GROMACS .gro file of C-alpha atoms in nm:
model
  342
    1UNK     CA    1   1.937  -1.939  -0.558
    2UNK     CA    2   2.211  -1.793  -0.774
    3UNK     CA    3   2.474  -1.553  -0.638
    4UNK     CA    4   2.453  -1.209  -0.803
    5UNK     CA    5   2.779  -1.069  -0.663
    6UNK     CA    6   3.095  -1.175  -0.482
    7UNK     CA    7   3.305  -0.966  -0.248
    8UNK     CA    8   3.419  -0.931   0.110
    9UNK     CA    9   3.303  -0.752   0.423
   10UNK     CA   10   3.582  -0.526   0.551
   11UNK     CA   11   3.545  -0.540   0.931
   12UNK     CA   12   3.847  -0.342   1.053
   13UNK     CA   13   4.146  -0.546   0.938
   14UNK     CA   14   3.928  -0.859   0.920
   15UNK     CA   15   3.810  -0.966   0.576
   16UNK     CA   16   3.495  -1.179   0.547
   17UNK     CA   17   3.455  -1.324   0.194
   18UNK     CA   18   3.086  -1.352   0.098
   19UNK     CA   19   2.848  -1.432  -0.185
   20UNK     CA   20   2.542  -1.210  -0.226
   21UNK     CA   21   2.195  -1.350  -0.302
   22UNK     CA   22   1.868  -1.165  -0.355
   23UNK     CA   23   1.659  -1.241  -0.045
   24UNK     CA   24   1.315  -1.164  -0.190
   25UNK     CA   25   1.123  -1.244  -0.508
   26UNK     CA   26   0.814  -1.121  -0.686
   27UNK     CA   27   0.521  -1.365  -0.686
   28UNK     CA   28   0.311  -1.170  -0.940
   29UNK     CA   29   0.183  -1.356  -1.246
   30UNK     CA   30   0.372  -1.231  -1.552
   31UNK     CA   31   0.155  -1.081  -1.826
   32UNK     CA   32   0.264  -0.943  -2.165
   33UNK     CA   33   0.096  -0.702  -2.406
   34UNK     CA   34  -0.091  -0.807  -2.720
   35UNK     CA   35  -0.287  -0.635  -2.995
   36UNK     CA   36  -0.657  -0.660  -2.898
   37UNK     CA   37  -0.767  -0.699  -3.260
   38UNK     CA   38  -0.570  -1.013  -3.348
   39UNK     CA   39  -0.381  -1.116  -3.033
   40UNK     CA   40  -0.040  -1.042  -3.187
   41UNK     CA   41   0.229  -0.982  -2.926
   42UNK     CA   42   0.358  -0.627  -2.887
   43UNK     CA   43   0.737  -0.605  -2.915
   44UNK     CA   44   0.952  -0.307  -2.825
   45UNK     CA   45   1.239  -0.223  -3.055
   46UNK     CA   46   1.543  -0.007  -2.983
   47UNK     CA   47   1.527   0.216  -3.289
   48UNK     CA   48   1.760   0.511  -3.353
   49UNK     CA   49   1.566   0.831  -3.418
   50UNK     CA   50   1.832   0.959  -3.658
   51UNK     CA   51   1.901   0.665  -3.891
   52UNK     CA   52   1.582   0.469  -3.806
   53UNK     CA   53   1.785   0.149  -3.768
   54UNK     CA   54   1.710  -0.109  -3.499
   55UNK     CA   55   2.010  -0.103  -3.262
   56UNK     CA   56   2.149  -0.409  -3.080
   57UNK     CA   57   2.201  -0.379  -2.705
   58UNK     CA   58   2.582  -0.405  -2.731
   59UNK     CA   59   2.585  -0.096  -2.956
   60UNK     CA   60   2.406   0.123  -2.703
   61UNK     CA   61   2.588   0.376  -2.481
   62UNK     CA   62   2.446   0.606  -2.213
   63UNK     CA   63   2.420   0.983  -2.224
   64UNK     CA   64   2.337   1.284  -2.009
   65UNK     CA   65   2.166   1.594  -2.143
   66UNK     CA   66   2.222   1.937  -1.990
   67UNK     CA   67   2.079   2.259  -2.140
   68UNK     CA   68   2.062   2.112  -2.487
   69UNK     CA   69   2.412   1.963  -2.472
   70UNK     CA   70   2.444   1.583  -2.472
   71UNK     CA   71   2.736   1.403  -2.309
   72UNK     CA   72   2.777   1.043  -2.430
   73UNK     CA   73   2.946   0.805  -2.185
   74UNK     CA   74   3.080   0.476  -2.313
   75UNK     CA   75   3.078   0.155  -2.111
   76UNK     CA   76   3.454   0.168  -2.063
   77UNK     CA   77   3.429   0.525  -1.931
   78UNK     CA   78   3.160   0.425  -1.683
   79UNK     CA   79   3.363   0.125  -1.569
   80UNK     CA   80   3.659   0.353  -1.498
   81UNK     CA   81   3.474   0.507  -1.199
   82UNK     CA   82   3.669   0.379  -0.891
   83UNK     CA   83   3.363   0.294  -0.683
   84UNK     CA   84   3.229   0.073  -0.963
   85UNK     CA   85   3.532  -0.155  -0.935
   86UNK     CA   86   3.507  -0.200  -0.557
   87UNK     CA   87   3.412  -0.545  -0.431
   88UNK     CA   88   3.416  -0.452  -0.066
   89UNK     CA   89   3.129  -0.412   0.176
   90UNK     CA   90   3.293  -0.156   0.400
   91UNK     CA   91   3.174  -0.140   0.761
   92UNK     CA   92   3.178   0.227   0.871
   93UNK     CA   93   2.961   0.233   1.186
   94UNK     CA   94   2.773   0.021   1.437
   95UNK     CA   95   2.440   0.177   1.540
   96UNK     CA   96   2.131   0.081   1.746
   97UNK     CA   97   1.867  -0.084   1.523
   98UNK     CA   98   1.592   0.154   1.643
   99UNK     CA   99   1.776   0.449   1.486
  100UNK     CA  100   1.704   0.317   1.136
  101UNK     CA  101   1.384   0.458   0.990
  102UNK     CA  102   1.201   0.182   0.794
  103UNK     CA  103   1.131   0.432   0.514
  104UNK     CA  104   1.499   0.401   0.420
  105UNK     CA  105   1.487   0.023   0.369
  106UNK     CA  106   1.522  -0.091   0.010
  107UNK     CA  107   1.614  -0.437  -0.121
  108UNK     CA  108   1.738  -0.723   0.098
  109UNK     CA  109   2.025  -0.964   0.028
  110UNK     CA  110   2.149  -1.280   0.200
  111UNK     CA  111   2.522  -1.313   0.255
  112UNK     CA  112   2.678  -1.661   0.235
  113UNK     CA  113   3.031  -1.722   0.364
  114UNK     CA  114   3.261  -1.772   0.062
  115UNK     CA  115   3.550  -1.946   0.231
  116UNK     CA  116   3.648  -2.293   0.345
  117UNK     CA  117   3.638  -2.175   0.705
  118UNK     CA  118   3.341  -1.952   0.803
  119UNK     CA  119   3.512  -1.843   1.127
  120UNK     CA  120   3.538  -1.473   1.033
  121UNK     CA  121   3.173  -1.478   0.919
  122UNK     CA  122   3.056  -1.630   1.251
  123UNK     CA  123   3.275  -1.387   1.447
  124UNK     CA  124   3.109  -1.086   1.282
  125UNK     CA  125   2.764  -1.236   1.341
  126UNK     CA  126   2.845  -1.296   1.709
  127UNK     CA  127   2.976  -0.939   1.743
  128UNK     CA  128   2.644  -0.805   1.617
  129UNK     CA  129   2.452  -1.037   1.852
  130UNK     CA  130   2.662  -0.951   2.158
  131UNK     CA  131   2.647  -0.574   2.107
  132UNK     CA  132   2.284  -0.570   1.982
  133UNK     CA  133   2.382  -0.334   1.701
  134UNK     CA  134   2.351  -0.304   1.324
  135UNK     CA  135   2.651  -0.240   1.100
  136UNK     CA  136   2.621   0.052   0.858
  137UNK     CA  137   2.809  -0.032   0.539
  138UNK     CA  138   2.889   0.115   0.198
  139UNK     CA  139   2.917  -0.096  -0.117
  140UNK     CA  140   2.883  -0.080  -0.496
  141UNK     CA  141   2.632  -0.299  -0.682
  142UNK     CA  142   2.491  -0.277  -1.035
  143UNK     CA  143   2.634   0.060  -1.131
  144UNK     CA  144   2.541   0.224  -0.801
  145UNK     CA  145   2.723   0.309  -0.482
  146UNK     CA  146   2.491   0.209  -0.202
  147UNK     CA  147   2.437   0.255   0.168
  148UNK     CA  148   2.337  -0.054   0.362
  149UNK     CA  149   2.264  -0.209   0.700
  150UNK     CA  150   2.423  -0.539   0.797
  151UNK     CA  151   2.202  -0.730   1.039
  152UNK     CA  152   2.118  -1.084   1.149
  153UNK     CA  153   1.827  -1.299   1.035
  154UNK     CA  154   1.831  -1.636   1.204
  155UNK     CA  155   2.194  -1.749   1.169
  156UNK     CA  156   2.252  -1.564   0.839
  157UNK     CA  157   2.399  -1.219   0.783
  158UNK     CA  158   2.162  -1.002   0.581
  159UNK     CA  159   2.253  -0.693   0.384
  160UNK     CA  160   1.968  -0.441   0.372
  161UNK     CA  161   2.018  -0.174   0.104
  162UNK     CA  162   1.924   0.172   0.231
  163UNK     CA  163   1.817   0.488   0.052
  164UNK     CA  164   2.045   0.789   0.075
  165UNK     CA  165   1.918   1.076   0.292
  166UNK     CA  166   1.841   1.298  -0.010
  167UNK     CA  167   1.631   1.020  -0.167
  168UNK     CA  168   1.369   1.041   0.109
  169UNK     CA  169   1.115   1.315   0.042
  170UNK     CA  170   0.991   1.552   0.308
  171UNK     CA  171   0.616   1.543   0.376
  172UNK     CA  172   0.456   1.888   0.400
  173UNK     CA  173   0.076   1.890   0.387
  174UNK     CA  174  -0.117   2.213   0.459
  175UNK     CA  175  -0.409   2.015   0.605
  176UNK     CA  176  -0.188   1.899   0.893
  177UNK     CA  177  -0.107   2.259   0.990
  178UNK     CA  178  -0.465   2.331   1.093
  179UNK     CA  179  -0.562   2.300   1.459
  180UNK     CA  180  -0.775   1.993   1.528
  181UNK     CA  181  -0.957   1.917   1.854
  182UNK     CA  182  -0.984   1.551   1.949
  183UNK     CA  183  -1.216   1.477   2.241
  184UNK     CA  184  -1.129   1.237   2.521
  185UNK     CA  185  -1.422   1.013   2.420
  186UNK     CA  186  -1.294   0.993   2.060
  187UNK     CA  187  -0.949   0.892   2.184
  188UNK     CA  188  -1.098   0.629   2.413
  189UNK     CA  189  -1.313   0.487   2.132
  190UNK     CA  190  -1.021   0.475   1.889
  191UNK     CA  191  -0.801   0.307   2.153
  192UNK     CA  192  -1.078   0.050   2.215
  193UNK     CA  193  -1.096  -0.019   1.840
  194UNK     CA  194  -0.719  -0.070   1.830
  195UNK     CA  195  -0.738  -0.309   2.127
  196UNK     CA  196  -1.016  -0.509   1.961
  197UNK     CA  197  -0.793  -0.560   1.653
  198UNK     CA  198  -0.465  -0.621   1.838
  199UNK     CA  199  -0.268  -0.936   1.746
  200UNK     CA  200   0.082  -1.072   1.688
  201UNK     CA  201   0.193  -1.024   1.327
  202UNK     CA  202   0.215  -1.344   1.126
  203UNK     CA  203   0.277  -1.274   0.753
  204UNK     CA  204   0.164  -1.627   0.664
  205UNK     CA  205  -0.194  -1.529   0.759
  206UNK     CA  206  -0.218  -1.287   0.468
  207UNK     CA  207  -0.264  -1.366   0.099
  208UNK     CA  208  -0.245  -1.166  -0.222
  209UNK     CA  209  -0.612  -1.177  -0.322
  210UNK     CA  210  -0.554  -1.010  -0.658
  211UNK     CA  211  -0.302  -1.272  -0.773
  212UNK     CA  212  -0.528  -1.558  -0.660
  213UNK     CA  213  -0.824  -1.411  -0.846
  214UNK     CA  214  -0.608  -1.339  -1.152
  215UNK     CA  215  -0.509  -1.708  -1.158
  216UNK     CA  216  -0.879  -1.799  -1.120
  217UNK     CA  217  -0.962  -1.576  -1.418
  218UNK     CA  218  -0.684  -1.728  -1.632
  219UNK     CA  219  -0.795  -2.084  -1.551
  220UNK     CA  220  -1.159  -1.999  -1.629
  221UNK     CA  221  -1.059  -1.837  -1.959
  222UNK     CA  222  -0.848  -2.141  -2.055
  223UNK     CA  223  -1.147  -2.364  -1.988
  224UNK     CA  224  -1.428  -2.157  -2.142
  225UNK     CA  225  -1.252  -1.932  -2.392
  226UNK     CA  226  -1.455  -1.638  -2.522
  227UNK     CA  227  -1.772  -1.771  -2.359
  228UNK     CA  228  -1.628  -1.673  -2.021
  229UNK     CA  229  -1.877  -1.507  -1.788
  230UNK     CA  230  -1.688  -1.305  -1.525
  231UNK     CA  231  -1.997  -1.270  -1.305
  232UNK     CA  232  -2.030  -1.648  -1.301
  233UNK     CA  233  -1.659  -1.680  -1.220
  234UNK     CA  234  -1.642  -1.426  -0.941
  235UNK     CA  235  -2.006  -1.379  -0.839
  236UNK     CA  236  -2.177  -1.041  -0.814
  237UNK     CA  237  -1.957  -0.734  -0.872
  238UNK     CA  238  -1.793  -0.595  -0.560
  239UNK     CA  239  -1.960  -0.302  -0.393
  240UNK     CA  240  -1.818   0.034  -0.487
  241UNK     CA  241  -1.595   0.216  -0.245
  242UNK     CA  242  -1.742   0.474  -0.009
  243UNK     CA  243  -1.868   0.799  -0.151
  244UNK     CA  244  -1.614   0.999   0.045
  245UNK     CA  245  -1.882   1.196   0.227
  246UNK     CA  246  -1.781   1.332   0.565
  247UNK     CA  247  -1.946   1.133   0.842
  248UNK     CA  248  -1.962   1.175   1.217
  249UNK     CA  249  -1.631   1.048   1.357
  250UNK     CA  250  -1.775   0.919   1.684
  251UNK     CA  251  -2.054   0.737   1.501
  252UNK     CA  252  -1.798   0.578   1.266
  253UNK     CA  253  -1.586   0.466   1.562
  254UNK     CA  254  -1.889   0.320   1.741
  255UNK     CA  255  -2.003   0.130   1.432
  256UNK     CA  256  -1.651   0.001   1.368
  257UNK     CA  257  -1.619  -0.120   1.726
  258UNK     CA  258  -1.964  -0.284   1.722
  259UNK     CA  259  -1.885  -0.454   1.391
  260UNK     CA  260  -1.552  -0.582   1.519
  261UNK     CA  261  -1.701  -0.707   1.846
  262UNK     CA  262  -1.990  -0.864   1.657
  263UNK     CA  263  -1.743  -1.041   1.427
  264UNK     CA  264  -1.547  -1.175   1.723
  265UNK     CA  265  -1.866  -1.297   1.891
  266UNK     CA  266  -1.979  -1.471   1.572
  267UNK     CA  267  -1.640  -1.637   1.539
  268UNK     CA  268  -1.660  -1.767   1.895
  269UNK     CA  269  -2.021  -1.882   1.885
  270UNK     CA  270  -1.998  -2.047   1.544
  271UNK     CA  271  -2.284  -2.050   1.294
  272UNK     CA  272  -2.558  -1.934   1.528
  273UNK     CA  273  -2.829  -1.676   1.492
  274UNK     CA  274  -2.742  -1.315   1.570
  275UNK     CA  275  -2.826  -1.214   1.925
  276UNK     CA  276  -2.904  -0.862   2.043
  277UNK     CA  277  -2.614  -0.668   2.186
  278UNK     CA  278  -2.546  -0.724   2.555
  279UNK     CA  279  -2.689  -0.460   2.784
  280UNK     CA  280  -2.454  -0.245   2.981
  281UNK     CA  281  -2.347  -0.383   3.323
  282UNK     CA  282  -2.496  -0.083   3.505
  283UNK     CA  283  -2.842  -0.143   3.357
  284UNK     CA  284  -2.822  -0.518   3.407
  285UNK     CA  285  -2.724  -0.471   3.771
  286UNK     CA  286  -2.995  -0.211   3.824
  287UNK     CA  287  -3.280  -0.444   3.722
  288UNK     CA  288  -3.242  -0.698   4.008
  289UNK     CA  289  -3.208  -0.409   4.253
  290UNK     CA  290  -3.522  -0.247   4.116
  291UNK     CA  291  -3.710  -0.581   4.140
  292UNK     CA  292  -3.603  -0.625   4.504
  293UNK     CA  293  -3.711  -0.270   4.590
  294UNK     CA  294  -4.052  -0.320   4.424
  295UNK     CA  295  -4.106  -0.647   4.615
  296UNK     CA  296  -4.022  -0.487   4.949
  297UNK     CA  297  -4.246  -0.190   4.879
  298UNK     CA  298  -4.536  -0.416   4.780
  299UNK     CA  299  -4.489  -0.625   5.096
  300UNK     CA  300  -4.487  -0.316   5.319
  301UNK     CA  301  -4.796  -0.177   5.146
  302UNK     CA  302  -4.979  -0.506   5.190
  303UNK     CA  303  -4.882  -0.522   5.557
  304UNK     CA  304  -5.004  -0.170   5.623
  305UNK     CA  305  -5.320  -0.215   5.418
  306UNK     CA  306  -5.426  -0.542   5.589
  307UNK     CA  307  -5.520  -0.395   5.933
  308UNK     CA  308  -5.699  -0.102   5.771
  309UNK     CA  309  -5.900  -0.331   5.547
  310UNK     CA  310  -5.987  -0.557   5.841
  311UNK     CA  311  -6.101  -0.256   6.052
  312UNK     CA  312  -6.314  -0.121   5.772
  313UNK     CA  313  -6.471  -0.462   5.716
  314UNK     CA  314  -6.539  -0.503   6.088
  315UNK     CA  315  -6.697  -0.156   6.106
  316UNK     CA  316  -6.914  -0.220   5.807
  317UNK     CA  317  -7.041  -0.565   5.919
  318UNK     CA  318  -7.283  -0.454   6.204
  319UNK     CA  319  -7.426  -0.177   5.991
  320UNK     CA  320  -7.483  -0.413   5.703
  321UNK     CA  321  -7.645  -0.663   5.935
  322UNK     CA  322  -7.876  -0.398   6.085
  323UNK     CA  323  -7.980  -0.284   5.744
  324UNK     CA  324  -8.057  -0.640   5.641
  325UNK     CA  325  -8.270  -0.704   5.955
  326UNK     CA  326  -8.470  -0.380   5.907
  327UNK     CA  327  -8.536  -0.467   5.550
  328UNK     CA  328  -8.678  -0.809   5.651
  329UNK     CA  329  -8.911  -0.656   5.919
  330UNK     CA  330  -9.053  -0.401   5.671
  331UNK     CA  331  -9.121  -0.676   5.423
  332UNK     CA  332  -9.321  -0.884   5.678
  333UNK     CA  333  -9.535  -0.580   5.785
  334UNK     CA  334  -9.615  -0.498   5.427
  335UNK     CA  335  -9.723  -0.860   5.365
  336UNK     CA  336  -9.962  -0.860   5.668
  337UNK     CA  337 -10.124  -0.532   5.561
  338UNK     CA  338 -10.183  -0.667   5.215
  339UNK     CA  339 -10.359  -0.979   5.353
  340UNK     CA  340 -10.592  -0.774   5.578
  341UNK     CA  341 -10.696  -0.550   5.296
  342UNK     CA  342 -10.763  -0.853   5.079
   0.00000   0.00000   0.00000
């Protein structure tokens, strides 16, 4: 890393010399513009609209226009502004970290001690640790007076540039002024969906898919040239975004929760076939109870029915026997009569 600024933190009467480094960097692949007809690179020129000459950067001043009047400010005039010449990071307050709204955060900078002995640097860091506070500072950097927050990251002091209060817009949306009724069931479902997606934040788990796919496209184009087939490179085109139609909120919550739970189950079970959703505990518990009740009822019915059936059978047996005996006697008499007549 290369230091972009040198100065000192003014902590009361204590001076802490530091070097300032940009703490973040852009990982985007750099692309430039070309003419689509012949591939020629597009260059921007600083051309004067009065004399039509191309102007070098060192010959350019800045200006402000107000009601048709233009005020030209030279570099020397801009450098004469007192705040521009300040190389102090002036500590003005120590505040609780939770009082800083993240919307105010801008760019981040690392501060390296710029002295043979880092004692003053470590002292300020320890003071922030012991009091659990953030230092609000003012400083000038790159032609701007800035507000900042001095905080700790690991064992390094970090300077977080902040927006000024008038740089944060107010949000006023008429749609939010209308009265909306949220049911208890909708709140419960949304809370359940949040719980199903709850985790500890680890930024390393996330990747910039666009940049990865842009690199994939560049590599494929380098290999295949104009014969590149984007469908072959990326597969079928991605499905279009939703139509924006209003859908039932409860139904959307239910489907989201089922999808999330289904995804978790698939992740746990591995590459197995989909199984039907588990039945609710109340229904599952009811089935054994119902089975037991049916068994007891059947047993009681059988017990009661057995004596009745036996009684009926016993009552029917003599009658049946009598009928059988009478039938046999009639048959013999008929046979004798037939023989006599013959």
